[in-house]
Amino acid sequence: MTEQGKPSTGTARRTVLAAAAAAGITAAAAGRSHAAGTPGADADAYGGKPVRDPFGRLPDGTRVHRWRWQRGGTRISVLSYGGIVHSLELPDRRGRYANVSLGCDSVQGYLDAGAYFGALIGRYGNRIANGRFTLDGTTHQLSVNDGDNSLHGGTGGFDKRVWDVESFAGPAGSGLVLRYVSPDGEMGYPGTLRVKVVYTLTHDGDWRIDYRATTDRATVVNLTNHAYYNLAGEGSGTVLDHELRLAASRFAPTDTGLIPTGELAPVAGTPFDFRRQHTIGRDIRTAHPQLLTAKGYDHNWVLDKGVTTTPEPVATLRDPASGRTMEIATTEPGLQFYSGNFLDGTVAGTSGRTYRQGDGLCLETQHFPDSPNQPDFPSTVLRPGGTYRSTTIHRFSTR
């Protein structure tokens, strides 16, 4: 592992780029061999910035733009609407590229889907019980959008906002700075929250997310990204044959509303033990009460490392067929693994193929669900004068 706690996969990375070159898809020229408008050599060289193009309009006429760029053999596109990661393209062990992030081919598709594909989530990622919490003696009623609960910031969370976007490029990486100001009382949350999120593709092709936020009044914050992954390629079918490892000895059982009970239970001897890498499908059909409640995995894993100031490795996801591998390092204490249980075949993705249960999965780095109502969970309170900071790094390779 490197000093920053990121898994060292430089050798594998160089190998796959060599394979891509052998296939006629160099890191610099790969964009030319894809679709028209994909950044080419200039986007992968020092000084090249992400390229912006129109993507559509919201019903009120607001323009939505898309930014596309590549670095270190990784290609990504991002929308101003919701900060959505619209596509994430990676080579397999033979250098052949595929989009591994589920998404829609139009603005209307995202509006209709309601699945948070690739979106920035806030003010509070995951669920808050009964849509309310008490802070400093004041009870705050939030927007309720998941039964009796508030999910992912409510009906008008950050995933449904148009962000201000600036591009940048330098020797260490290229990317976007996304900003949004959430006014006091939005979705019921106290305080004006000023949010900055930076998406960076590093020189080595890592995808790094840095979150920052400040407030003028005590509030709660829990930001994450809701990308759905299928390392075999979006629209290719199930992820149950993917292999997963999680550095977590405990998880948070939930009630029937998927709200944590407060218990942090050991994973040993349960279908929730991913401490040794194995296929997702191995235990998912076990008649465990928690799997029956969630229709699969939709739980917070308690990362053994806890909260850290620098990102530490916590998860590995691998598709054996393609060899594509993603390693995640984060500063966060929790990770929500969601196995796409509610994908039901009613949404067609960018490939034109429908998404069914288990066709994608989420690995959302976060503080724990319902922390504002769970005093024994790590705190999500942010006060004036403080700064919310969180970093997650995705490193890609083939094995």
Coordinates of C-alpha atoms in Angstrom, one line a residue:
M1 CA 0.0 0.0 0.0
T2 CA 1.1 3.6 -0.6
E3 CA 1.6 6.2 2.1
Q4 CA -1.8 7.6 1.3
G5 CA -3.4 4.2 2.0
K6 CA -4.2 3.5 -1.6
P7 CA -3.6 0.0 -2.9
S8 CA -0.6 -0.2 -5.1
T9 CA -1.7 -1.4 -8.5
G10 CA 0.7 0.4 -10.7
T11 CA 2.0 -2.7 -12.4
A12 CA -1.5 -3.9 -13.3
R13 CA -2.4 -0.4 -14.5
R14 CA 0.6 -0.3 -16.8
T15 CA -0.2 -3.8 -18.1
V16 CA -3.8 -2.9 -19.1
L17 CA -2.7 0.3 -20.8
A18 CA -0.1 -1.7 -22.7
A19 CA -3.0 -4.0 -23.7
A20 CA -5.1 -1.1 -24.8
A21 CA -2.2 0.2 -26.9
A22 CA -1.8 -3.2 -28.5
A23 CA -5.5 -3.1 -29.4
G24 CA -4.9 0.3 -31.0
I25 CA -6.4 2.2 -28.1
T26 CA -3.7 4.3 -26.5
A27 CA -4.4 6.4 -23.4
A28 CA -4.0 9.5 -25.6
A29 CA -5.9 8.3 -28.6
A30 CA -8.6 6.1 -27.0
G31 CA -11.2 8.8 -27.3
R32 CA -10.9 9.0 -31.0
S33 CA -11.8 5.3 -31.4
H34 CA -15.0 5.7 -29.3
A35 CA -17.9 8.0 -30.1
A36 CA -17.8 11.3 -31.9
G37 CA -17.0 14.1 -29.4
T38 CA -15.1 12.0 -26.9
P39 CA -11.9 13.8 -25.9
G40 CA -8.9 12.7 -27.7
A41 CA -5.2 13.3 -27.2
D42 CA -5.6 16.8 -25.9
A43 CA -7.8 15.7 -23.1
D44 CA -5.2 13.3 -21.8
A45 CA -2.3 15.6 -22.0
Y46 CA -1.2 18.2 -19.5
G47 CA -3.2 21.3 -20.1
G48 CA -6.2 19.6 -21.6
K49 CA -9.5 20.4 -19.9
P50 CA -12.8 18.4 -19.9
V51 CA -14.9 19.2 -23.0
R52 CA -18.4 20.6 -22.4
D53 CA -21.4 19.9 -24.7
P54 CA -25.2 20.3 -24.3
F55 CA -27.1 17.3 -22.9
G56 CA -30.6 18.6 -22.7
R57 CA -33.0 20.8 -20.7
L58 CA -35.1 20.4 -17.6
P59 CA -38.9 20.9 -17.9
D60 CA -38.5 24.5 -16.8
G61 CA -36.0 25.2 -19.6
T62 CA -32.8 25.0 -17.5
R63 CA -29.9 23.8 -19.6
V64 CA -28.0 20.7 -18.6
H65 CA -24.5 20.3 -19.8
R66 CA -22.2 17.3 -20.0
W67 CA -18.4 17.3 -19.5
R68 CA -16.2 14.5 -20.9
W69 CA -12.6 13.8 -20.4
Q70 CA -10.0 11.1 -19.9
R71 CA -6.8 10.6 -18.0
G72 CA -4.5 7.7 -17.4
G73 CA -6.7 5.4 -19.6
T74 CA -9.9 6.2 -17.6
R75 CA -12.7 8.0 -19.4
I76 CA -15.6 9.8 -17.6
S77 CA -18.5 12.0 -18.4
V78 CA -20.4 14.1 -15.8
L79 CA -23.6 16.1 -15.9
S80 CA -24.3 19.5 -14.3
Y81 CA -27.7 18.1 -13.3
G82 CA -27.1 16.2 -10.0
G83 CA -23.4 16.0 -10.6
I84 CA -24.3 12.7 -12.2
V85 CA -21.5 10.5 -13.4
H86 CA -23.1 9.7 -16.8
S87 CA -20.5 7.2 -17.9
L88 CA -17.3 5.7 -16.6
E89 CA -15.3 3.8 -19.3
L90 CA -12.6 1.3 -18.4
P91 CA -10.5 -1.2 -20.4
D92 CA -10.6 -4.9 -19.8
R93 CA -7.5 -7.1 -19.6
R94 CA -7.3 -7.0 -23.5
G95 CA -7.7 -3.3 -23.7
R96 CA -11.3 -3.2 -24.8
Y97 CA -13.4 -0.4 -23.3
A98 CA -16.8 -0.6 -21.7
N99 CA -19.0 1.8 -19.8
V100 CA -19.2 0.3 -16.3
S101 CA -21.6 2.9 -14.8
L102 CA -25.4 2.6 -15.1
G103 CA -27.3 5.6 -16.4
C104 CA -29.8 7.1 -18.8
D105 CA -29.4 8.6 -22.3
S106 CA -31.4 11.8 -21.7
V107 CA -32.4 14.3 -19.0
Q108 CA -35.9 12.9 -19.1
G109 CA -34.6 9.5 -18.5
Y110 CA -32.9 10.5 -15.3
L111 CA -36.1 12.4 -14.2
D112 CA -38.2 9.3 -14.8
A113 CA -35.9 6.7 -13.3
G114 CA -35.8 7.9 -9.7
A115 CA -32.9 5.6 -9.0
Y116 CA -30.2 8.2 -8.2
F117 CA -27.9 6.8 -11.0
G118 CA -24.5 8.3 -10.6
A119 CA -25.7 11.3 -8.6
L120 CA -24.2 13.4 -5.8
I121 CA -26.3 12.8 -2.7
G122 CA -27.1 15.3 0.0
R123 CA -27.7 16.9 2.3
Y124 CA -27.9 13.6 3.9
G125 CA -27.0 10.3 2.1
N126 CA -29.2 7.4 3.1
R127 CA -32.2 7.4 5.4
I128 CA -33.3 9.4 8.4
A129 CA -36.1 7.8 10.5
N130 CA -39.5 9.5 10.3
G131 CA -37.9 12.3 8.4
R132 CA -36.9 14.2 11.5
F133 CA -34.1 14.8 14.0
T134 CA -33.4 17.0 17.0
L135 CA -30.3 19.2 17.2
D136 CA -29.5 21.5 20.1
G137 CA -33.1 21.1 21.4
T138 CA -34.8 22.0 18.1
T139 CA -36.6 19.3 16.1
H140 CA -36.4 19.6 12.4
Q141 CA -39.0 18.0 10.1
L142 CA -37.5 17.0 6.8
S143 CA -38.9 16.2 3.4
V144 CA -40.3 12.6 3.5
N145 CA -39.9 10.5 0.3
D146 CA -39.4 6.9 1.4
G147 CA -42.4 5.7 3.3
D148 CA -42.3 7.6 6.6
N149 CA -38.6 8.3 6.2
S150 CA -36.3 10.8 4.4
L151 CA -34.0 9.3 1.8
H152 CA -31.0 10.9 0.2
G153 CA -31.9 14.5 1.2
G154 CA -35.7 14.3 0.4
T155 CA -37.8 15.1 -2.7
G156 CA -35.4 17.9 -3.8
G157 CA -32.0 16.5 -2.7
F158 CA -28.7 17.5 -4.3
D159 CA -29.2 14.8 -7.0
K160 CA -32.0 17.0 -8.4
R161 CA -30.1 20.3 -8.4
V162 CA -28.1 21.9 -11.3
W163 CA -24.6 22.5 -10.0
D164 CA -22.2 25.3 -11.0
V165 CA -19.3 23.6 -12.7
E166 CA -15.7 24.7 -13.5
S167 CA -13.2 22.5 -15.3
F168 CA -9.4 22.3 -14.5
A169 CA -6.4 20.5 -15.7
G170 CA -2.8 20.1 -14.4
P171 CA 0.1 17.7 -14.2
A172 CA -1.5 15.8 -11.3
G173 CA -5.0 15.4 -12.9
S174 CA -8.0 16.9 -14.7
G175 CA -11.5 17.3 -13.6
L176 CA -14.4 19.4 -12.4
V177 CA -15.2 21.6 -9.4
L178 CA -18.9 21.5 -8.7
R179 CA -20.6 24.0 -6.3
Y180 CA -24.0 24.3 -4.9
V181 CA -25.5 26.6 -2.2
S182 CA -28.3 24.9 -0.3
P183 CA -30.4 27.6 1.4
D184 CA -31.5 27.5 5.0
G185 CA -34.6 25.3 5.4
E186 CA -34.2 23.5 2.1
M187 CA -35.8 20.1 2.5
G188 CA -36.2 21.0 6.2
Y189 CA -32.5 21.2 7.0
P190 CA -31.2 24.1 9.1
G191 CA -28.5 26.4 7.9
T192 CA -27.2 27.7 4.6
L193 CA -24.8 25.0 3.4
R194 CA -22.1 25.9 0.9
V195 CA -20.9 22.7 -0.9
K196 CA -17.9 22.1 -3.1
V197 CA -17.3 18.7 -4.7
V198 CA -14.2 18.0 -6.8
Y199 CA -14.1 15.1 -9.3
T200 CA -10.5 14.4 -10.4
L201 CA -9.1 11.8 -12.8
T202 CA -5.5 11.6 -11.7
H203 CA -2.4 11.1 -13.9
D204 CA -2.7 7.3 -13.1
G205 CA -6.4 7.2 -14.0
D206 CA -7.8 7.1 -10.5
W207 CA -11.2 8.7 -9.9
R208 CA -11.0 10.9 -6.8
I209 CA -13.9 12.7 -5.1
D210 CA -13.2 15.4 -2.6
Y211 CA -16.2 16.8 -0.7
R212 CA -16.2 20.1 1.3
A213 CA -19.0 22.0 3.0
T214 CA -19.5 24.9 5.4
T215 CA -22.6 26.2 7.2
D216 CA -23.8 29.3 9.0
R217 CA -26.0 27.3 11.4
A218 CA -25.6 23.9 13.1
T219 CA -26.8 21.2 10.8
V220 CA -26.2 17.6 9.7
V221 CA -24.3 16.6 6.6
N222 CA -23.5 13.2 4.9
L223 CA -22.4 13.5 1.3
T224 CA -21.8 10.6 -1.1
N225 CA -22.0 9.5 -4.7
H226 CA -24.6 7.0 -5.9
A227 CA -22.9 5.4 -8.9
Y228 CA -24.1 1.9 -9.9
Y229 CA -21.3 -0.3 -11.1
N230 CA -21.3 -3.3 -13.5
L231 CA -17.6 -4.0 -14.3
A232 CA -18.7 -6.3 -17.1
G233 CA -20.3 -3.3 -18.8
E234 CA -23.5 -1.4 -18.3
G235 CA -26.5 -3.4 -19.6
S236 CA -24.6 -6.7 -19.8
G237 CA -26.6 -8.4 -17.1
T238 CA -26.1 -9.5 -13.5
V239 CA -23.3 -8.5 -11.1
L240 CA -23.9 -11.5 -8.9
D241 CA -20.7 -13.1 -10.4
H242 CA -18.6 -10.1 -9.3
E243 CA -16.2 -10.7 -6.4
L244 CA -16.3 -8.3 -3.5
R245 CA -14.1 -7.7 -0.5
L246 CA -15.0 -5.3 2.4
A247 CA -12.7 -4.5 5.2
A248 CA -15.5 -4.6 7.8
S249 CA -16.1 -6.9 10.7
R250 CA -19.5 -5.4 11.6
F251 CA -22.6 -4.2 9.8
A252 CA -25.8 -2.3 10.8
P253 CA -29.0 -4.5 10.8
T254 CA -32.1 -2.6 9.9
D255 CA -35.8 -2.7 10.6
T256 CA -38.5 -3.2 7.9
G257 CA -38.1 0.4 6.8
L258 CA -34.3 -0.1 6.3
I259 CA -33.6 2.1 9.3
P260 CA -30.6 0.9 11.4
T261 CA -31.8 -0.7 14.7
G262 CA -28.8 0.7 16.5
E263 CA -27.0 -2.6 16.8
L264 CA -23.7 -3.1 15.1
A265 CA -23.6 -6.8 14.5
P266 CA -20.6 -9.0 13.7
V267 CA -20.5 -10.3 10.1
A268 CA -18.8 -13.6 11.2
G269 CA -20.9 -16.6 10.3
T270 CA -23.5 -14.5 8.3
P271 CA -24.0 -13.7 4.6
F272 CA -22.6 -10.3 5.4
D273 CA -19.0 -11.5 5.8
F274 CA -17.0 -10.1 2.8
R275 CA -13.7 -9.9 4.7
R276 CA -12.4 -12.5 2.3
Q277 CA -13.2 -11.8 -1.4
H278 CA -16.0 -13.9 -2.8
T279 CA -18.8 -13.6 -5.3
I280 CA -21.8 -11.5 -4.4
G281 CA -24.2 -14.2 -5.5
R282 CA -22.7 -16.8 -3.2
D283 CA -24.9 -16.0 -0.2
I284 CA -27.5 -13.5 -1.5
R285 CA -30.3 -16.0 -1.7
T286 CA -29.7 -17.2 1.9
A287 CA -32.9 -17.0 3.9
H288 CA -31.3 -14.6 6.4
P289 CA -33.9 -12.2 7.9
Q290 CA -31.9 -9.1 6.9
L291 CA -31.6 -10.3 3.3
L292 CA -35.3 -11.0 3.2
T293 CA -36.2 -7.5 4.5
A294 CA -34.0 -5.7 2.0
K295 CA -34.5 -8.1 -0.9
G296 CA -30.8 -8.5 -1.0
Y297 CA -27.9 -6.4 0.3
D298 CA -28.8 -2.8 1.2
H299 CA -26.9 -2.2 4.4
N300 CA -24.2 -0.1 6.0
W301 CA -20.9 -1.9 6.7
V302 CA -18.9 -0.6 9.7
L303 CA -15.4 -0.1 8.3
D304 CA -12.8 -1.5 10.6
K305 CA -10.6 1.6 10.1
G306 CA -13.2 4.1 11.4
V307 CA -12.9 7.8 10.5
T308 CA -9.5 8.7 9.1
T309 CA -7.9 11.9 7.9
T310 CA -6.5 10.3 4.8
P311 CA -8.2 7.7 2.5
E312 CA -7.5 4.1 3.5
P313 CA -8.4 1.0 1.4
V314 CA -11.8 -0.5 2.3
A315 CA -13.2 -2.4 -0.7
T316 CA -12.3 -4.3 -3.8
L317 CA -14.7 -5.2 -6.6
R318 CA -13.7 -7.5 -9.5
D319 CA -15.3 -8.9 -12.5
P320 CA -13.5 -12.2 -13.2
A321 CA -14.6 -12.4 -16.9
S322 CA -13.1 -9.0 -18.0
G323 CA -10.5 -8.7 -15.2
R324 CA -11.7 -5.2 -14.5
T325 CA -11.0 -4.4 -10.8
M326 CA -12.0 -1.4 -8.7
E327 CA -10.4 -0.6 -5.3
I328 CA -11.9 2.0 -3.0
A329 CA -10.1 4.0 -0.4
T330 CA -11.9 6.5 1.8
T331 CA -11.8 8.7 4.9
E332 CA -15.4 7.6 5.8
P333 CA -16.3 5.2 8.6
G334 CA -19.1 3.4 6.7
L335 CA -19.9 1.9 3.3
Q336 CA -23.4 1.2 2.0
F337 CA -23.4 -1.9 -0.3
Y338 CA -26.6 -2.0 -2.3
S339 CA -27.1 -4.9 -4.7
G340 CA -29.6 -3.2 -7.0
N341 CA -32.6 -4.9 -5.4
F342 CA -35.2 -2.4 -6.7
L343 CA -34.1 -2.3 -10.3
D344 CA -37.2 -3.9 -12.0
G345 CA -36.8 -3.7 -15.7
T346 CA -38.7 -0.5 -16.2
V347 CA -35.6 1.6 -16.9
A348 CA -33.6 1.4 -20.1
G349 CA -29.9 2.4 -19.8
T350 CA -27.5 4.1 -22.1
S351 CA -27.0 0.8 -23.9
G352 CA -30.7 0.6 -24.7
R353 CA -31.0 -2.4 -22.5
T354 CA -33.3 -2.6 -19.4
Y355 CA -31.9 -2.8 -15.9
R356 CA -33.3 -5.7 -13.8
Q357 CA -32.6 -6.7 -10.2
G358 CA -28.9 -7.2 -9.6
D359 CA -27.8 -5.6 -12.9
G360 CA -25.7 -3.0 -10.9
L361 CA -24.5 -2.4 -7.4
C362 CA -23.6 0.6 -5.3
L363 CA -20.7 1.1 -2.9
E364 CA -21.5 4.3 -1.2
T365 CA -18.8 5.6 1.2
Q366 CA -20.6 7.5 4.1
H367 CA -21.3 8.1 7.7
F368 CA -24.0 5.7 9.0
P369 CA -27.7 6.0 8.1
D370 CA -29.9 7.8 10.7
S371 CA -26.9 9.0 12.6
P372 CA -28.7 12.2 13.7
N373 CA -31.0 9.9 15.7
Q374 CA -28.4 7.4 16.8
P375 CA -26.2 8.9 19.5
D376 CA -23.8 5.9 19.5
F377 CA -23.0 6.4 15.7
P378 CA -20.3 8.7 14.5
S379 CA -21.6 12.3 14.5
T380 CA -22.7 14.0 11.3
V381 CA -23.2 17.4 12.9
L382 CA -21.5 20.4 11.3
R383 CA -21.3 23.8 13.0
P384 CA -20.4 27.3 11.9
G385 CA -16.6 27.7 11.7
G386 CA -16.1 24.0 10.9
T387 CA -15.6 22.4 7.6
Y388 CA -17.0 19.1 6.4
R389 CA -14.3 17.1 4.6
S390 CA -14.5 13.7 3.0
T391 CA -12.5 12.0 0.3
T392 CA -13.0 8.8 -1.6
I393 CA -10.6 7.4 -4.3
H394 CA -11.5 4.7 -6.9
R395 CA -8.4 3.0 -8.4
F396 CA -8.9 0.8 -11.5
S397 CA -6.8 -2.1 -12.8
T398 CA -7.2 -5.5 -14.4
R399 CA -6.4 -8.9 -12.8

